[in-house]
């Protein structure tokens, strides 16, 4: 039960981070012309730093949740933060939720219930040398692409690259999360995990400048959920309750579809979830 409680707190922290970062990105983007200047200005914004702290807190909690829970559940729970952010905006900040958006949130909740009901606790397998080399190659390619696209690249592509980088964070942390904390910094993969997080954060910040905040986060989360879940089941030994494989398939489909639909339905002007209608 502890792992599930940690995951719930993780989702809440991520949601608060999304709200704060989205507000900061919007108000900073109106005052800066270049993307590199925007990124530098954003890093000095207290509101953005507060959002970053929320994201960091969510990451730490997700790290501990991955020690015992499969990636398909942890990543789906983390991606549901965009829905929690929308609810937070509606309840606390007065943003409007349309009926269709409420329906999407219900669909996402059903997907999470299916995933939670199909999950089994377990420790992940060690990452093989071959997979480690592949992860390093993907990170280098992702970092190079973010640098290349930093001036005028499409926001959606940057969001997808952020999702690729964060999926690597999830995969690596799943494999090392069960080790003693004092030994984690000595693990070579731990540094690859940190670098992946830096690349992902930079790509997301650049995407947020011109893209709809909810759409960008949704695209990033959908990419992360799919890549991490498939890798967790195929390479890390994530377990599924007997006879409930279809629960995982349907649950992931509902969560990913919900995340993407919520990103498509919402237009953001001054935050994560300002409704256009």
Short mmCIF file of C-alpha atoms in Angstrom, two decimals, residues 37-265:
data_model
loop_
_atom_site.label_atom_id
_atom_site.label_comp_id
_atom_site.label_asym_id
_atom_site.label_seq_id
_atom_site.Cartn_x
_atom_site.Cartn_y
_atom_site.Cartn_z
CA UNK A 37 17.11 34.05 -23.96
CA UNK A 38 13.71 32.78 -22.92
CA UNK A 39 15.27 29.74 -21.24
CA UNK A 40 17.77 31.89 -19.35
CA UNK A 41 15.03 34.30 -18.23
CA UNK A 42 12.78 31.43 -17.22
CA UNK A 43 15.44 29.93 -14.94
CA UNK A 44 15.49 33.19 -12.95
CA UNK A 45 11.72 33.30 -12.46
CA UNK A 46 10.72 32.33 -8.86
CA UNK A 47 7.40 30.93 -10.05
CA UNK A 48 9.14 28.68 -12.56
CA UNK A 49 11.60 27.57 -9.89
CA UNK A 50 8.65 26.75 -7.63
CA UNK A 51 7.19 24.66 -10.43
CA UNK A 52 10.55 23.02 -10.96
CA UNK A 53 10.63 22.18 -7.24
CA UNK A 54 7.22 20.55 -7.62
CA UNK A 55 8.47 18.55 -10.59
CA UNK A 56 11.60 17.56 -8.64
CA UNK A 57 9.47 16.48 -5.68
CA UNK A 58 7.27 14.46 -8.01
CA UNK A 59 10.34 12.84 -9.53
CA UNK A 60 11.69 11.83 -6.11
CA UNK A 61 8.36 10.31 -5.12
CA UNK A 62 8.06 8.52 -8.49
CA UNK A 63 11.57 7.17 -7.95
CA UNK A 64 10.54 5.54 -4.68
CA UNK A 65 7.28 4.28 -6.19
CA UNK A 66 9.21 2.55 -8.99
CA UNK A 67 11.10 0.48 -6.43
CA UNK A 68 8.06 -1.77 -6.09
CA UNK A 69 5.46 -0.75 -8.70
CA UNK A 70 5.61 -1.50 -12.46
CA UNK A 71 6.40 1.29 -14.87
CA UNK A 72 3.05 1.05 -16.67
CA UNK A 73 1.31 2.08 -13.44
CA UNK A 74 3.80 4.66 -12.19
CA UNK A 75 4.07 6.45 -15.53
CA UNK A 76 0.33 6.43 -16.08
CA UNK A 77 -0.17 7.86 -12.60
CA UNK A 78 2.43 10.54 -13.26
CA UNK A 79 0.89 11.45 -16.62
CA UNK A 80 -2.50 11.84 -14.95
CA UNK A 81 -1.01 14.93 -13.29
CA UNK A 82 -2.16 16.98 -16.29
CA UNK A 83 -5.74 16.06 -15.38
CA UNK A 84 -5.16 16.82 -11.70
CA UNK A 85 -3.69 20.18 -12.77
CA UNK A 86 -6.87 20.94 -14.71
CA UNK A 87 -9.00 20.09 -11.66
CA UNK A 88 -6.72 22.20 -9.43
CA UNK A 89 -7.08 25.14 -11.81
CA UNK A 90 -10.86 24.79 -11.85
CA UNK A 91 -11.26 24.49 -8.07
CA UNK A 92 -8.57 26.90 -6.83
CA UNK A 93 -7.94 29.36 -9.67
CA UNK A 94 -11.41 29.52 -11.20
CA UNK A 95 -10.58 28.01 -14.59
CA UNK A 96 -13.50 26.51 -16.48
CA UNK A 97 -13.89 22.80 -17.20
CA UNK A 98 -16.18 21.91 -20.08
CA UNK A 99 -18.38 18.82 -19.92
CA UNK A 100 -16.34 17.01 -22.53
CA UNK A 101 -13.20 17.65 -20.51
CA UNK A 102 -14.85 16.25 -17.40
CA UNK A 103 -15.68 13.16 -19.45
CA UNK A 104 -12.04 12.82 -20.48
CA UNK A 105 -10.96 13.04 -16.85
CA UNK A 106 -13.39 10.22 -16.00
CA UNK A 107 -11.91 8.10 -18.82
CA UNK A 108 -8.40 8.67 -17.46
CA UNK A 109 -9.56 7.72 -13.96
CA UNK A 110 -11.03 4.47 -15.29
CA UNK A 111 -7.74 3.69 -17.01
CA UNK A 112 -5.84 4.23 -13.76
CA UNK A 113 -8.24 1.92 -11.90
CA UNK A 114 -7.62 -0.83 -14.47
CA UNK A 115 -3.85 -0.40 -14.23
CA UNK A 116 -3.89 -0.41 -10.44
CA UNK A 117 -6.05 -3.53 -10.42
CA UNK A 118 -3.71 -5.37 -12.79
CA UNK A 119 -0.41 -4.40 -11.18
CA UNK A 120 1.77 -6.65 -9.03
CA UNK A 121 4.64 -5.41 -6.90
CA UNK A 122 8.11 -6.58 -7.88
CA UNK A 123 11.74 -5.54 -8.14
CA UNK A 124 13.06 -4.78 -11.61
CA UNK A 125 15.76 -6.73 -13.41
CA UNK A 126 19.22 -5.25 -13.88
CA UNK A 127 19.70 -3.23 -17.06
CA UNK A 128 21.85 -5.24 -19.46
CA UNK A 129 25.03 -3.71 -20.94
CA UNK A 130 23.41 -3.75 -24.38
CA UNK A 131 20.38 -1.82 -23.14
CA UNK A 132 22.66 0.60 -21.28
CA UNK A 133 24.57 1.40 -24.47
CA UNK A 134 21.31 1.86 -26.35
CA UNK A 135 20.04 4.28 -23.69
CA UNK A 136 23.27 6.31 -23.90
CA UNK A 137 23.01 6.51 -27.70
CA UNK A 138 19.38 7.64 -27.49
CA UNK A 139 20.26 10.34 -24.94
CA UNK A 140 23.07 11.74 -27.08
CA UNK A 141 20.81 11.84 -30.14
CA UNK A 142 18.02 13.45 -28.11
CA UNK A 143 20.35 16.13 -26.68
CA UNK A 144 21.73 16.94 -30.13
CA UNK A 145 18.21 17.27 -31.52
CA UNK A 146 17.15 19.62 -28.69
CA UNK A 147 20.16 21.88 -29.34
CA UNK A 148 19.44 21.88 -33.08
CA UNK A 149 15.75 22.72 -32.55
CA UNK A 150 16.32 25.30 -29.81
CA UNK A 151 16.05 28.28 -32.19
CA UNK A 152 13.09 27.50 -34.40
CA UNK A 153 12.09 23.86 -34.03
CA UNK A 154 8.42 22.80 -33.75
CA UNK A 155 7.13 22.83 -30.17
CA UNK A 156 5.45 19.43 -30.62
CA UNK A 157 8.72 17.78 -31.65
CA UNK A 158 10.47 19.28 -28.64
CA UNK A 159 7.71 17.90 -26.41
CA UNK A 160 8.14 14.43 -27.90
CA UNK A 161 11.91 14.65 -27.32
CA UNK A 162 11.19 15.59 -23.71
CA UNK A 163 9.04 12.48 -23.47
CA UNK A 164 11.83 10.31 -24.84
CA UNK A 165 14.29 11.73 -22.31
CA UNK A 166 11.91 11.32 -19.39
CA UNK A 167 11.11 7.75 -20.44
CA UNK A 168 14.81 7.02 -20.02
CA UNK A 169 14.67 8.56 -16.54
CA UNK A 170 11.80 6.21 -15.69
CA UNK A 171 13.48 3.12 -17.13
CA UNK A 172 16.79 3.70 -15.34
CA UNK A 173 15.24 4.67 -12.03
CA UNK A 174 13.06 1.55 -12.08
CA UNK A 175 16.23 -0.54 -12.30
CA UNK A 176 18.18 1.24 -9.54
CA UNK A 177 15.41 2.37 -7.17
CA UNK A 178 15.67 -0.72 -4.95
CA UNK A 179 19.35 -0.09 -4.17
CA UNK A 180 20.51 1.68 -0.97
CA UNK A 181 20.35 5.45 -1.45
CA UNK A 182 24.00 5.97 -0.50
CA UNK A 183 25.07 3.56 -3.23
CA UNK A 184 22.97 5.10 -6.01
CA UNK A 185 25.43 7.97 -6.81
CA UNK A 186 28.10 5.33 -7.38
CA UNK A 187 26.02 3.58 -10.02
CA UNK A 188 27.02 4.64 -13.58
CA UNK A 189 23.41 4.56 -14.74
CA UNK A 190 22.44 7.07 -12.06
CA UNK A 191 24.40 9.80 -13.85
CA UNK A 192 22.79 8.84 -17.15
CA UNK A 193 19.44 9.23 -15.40
CA UNK A 194 20.35 12.74 -14.19
CA UNK A 195 21.53 13.81 -17.64
CA UNK A 196 18.32 12.46 -19.17
CA UNK A 197 16.29 14.54 -16.71
CA UNK A 198 18.26 17.68 -17.63
CA UNK A 199 17.72 17.11 -21.36
CA UNK A 200 14.03 16.42 -20.80
CA UNK A 201 13.54 19.53 -18.69
CA UNK A 202 15.29 21.73 -21.27
CA UNK A 203 13.23 20.31 -24.13
CA UNK A 204 9.99 20.82 -22.20
CA UNK A 205 10.87 24.40 -21.25
CA UNK A 206 11.57 25.25 -24.90
CA UNK A 207 8.35 23.58 -26.03
CA UNK A 208 6.30 25.55 -23.50
CA UNK A 209 7.32 28.90 -24.96
CA UNK A 210 5.26 28.61 -28.14
CA UNK A 211 3.09 25.54 -27.63
CA UNK A 212 -0.07 25.14 -25.59
CA UNK A 213 1.09 24.10 -22.13
CA UNK A 214 -1.45 21.31 -21.75
CA UNK A 215 -0.83 20.05 -25.30
CA UNK A 216 2.93 20.00 -24.80
CA UNK A 217 2.74 18.23 -21.46
CA UNK A 218 0.21 15.76 -22.87
CA UNK A 219 2.43 14.92 -25.85
CA UNK A 220 5.43 14.50 -23.56
CA UNK A 221 3.53 12.30 -21.11
CA UNK A 222 1.99 10.11 -23.81
CA UNK A 223 5.46 9.46 -25.26
CA UNK A 224 6.89 8.69 -21.83
CA UNK A 225 4.07 6.34 -20.84
CA UNK A 226 4.26 4.25 -24.02
CA UNK A 227 8.06 3.95 -24.20
CA UNK A 228 8.57 3.30 -20.48
CA UNK A 229 5.68 0.83 -20.17
CA UNK A 230 6.76 -1.26 -23.14
CA UNK A 231 10.37 -1.33 -21.94
CA UNK A 232 9.34 -2.18 -18.38
CA UNK A 233 7.34 -5.21 -19.46
CA UNK A 234 9.75 -6.37 -22.17
CA UNK A 235 13.13 -5.77 -20.51
CA UNK A 236 12.74 -5.09 -16.78
CA UNK A 237 10.36 -7.85 -15.74
CA UNK A 238 7.36 -5.72 -14.74
CA UNK A 239 4.65 -8.12 -13.62
CA UNK A 240 0.94 -8.24 -14.48
CA UNK A 241 -1.68 -10.09 -12.43
CA UNK A 242 -2.65 -13.42 -14.00
CA UNK A 243 -5.37 -13.10 -16.60
CA UNK A 244 -5.36 -9.31 -16.50
CA UNK A 245 -3.04 -8.50 -19.40
CA UNK A 246 -5.95 -6.93 -21.25
CA UNK A 247 -6.52 -4.65 -18.25
CA UNK A 248 -3.07 -3.18 -18.82
CA UNK A 249 -3.63 -2.75 -22.55
CA UNK A 250 -7.02 -1.10 -22.08
CA UNK A 251 -5.87 0.94 -19.07
CA UNK A 252 -2.86 2.34 -20.92
CA UNK A 253 -5.00 3.09 -23.97
CA UNK A 254 -7.54 5.00 -21.84
CA UNK A 255 -4.88 7.00 -19.99
CA UNK A 256 -2.88 7.88 -23.11
CA UNK A 257 -6.02 8.74 -25.07
CA UNK A 258 -7.27 10.84 -22.17
CA UNK A 259 -4.00 12.72 -21.82
CA UNK A 260 -3.87 13.49 -25.55
CA UNK A 261 -7.56 14.40 -25.70
CA UNK A 262 -7.23 16.75 -22.75
CA UNK A 263 -4.26 18.42 -24.44
CA UNK A 264 -6.25 18.80 -27.67
CA UNK A 265 -9.38 20.13 -26.01
#
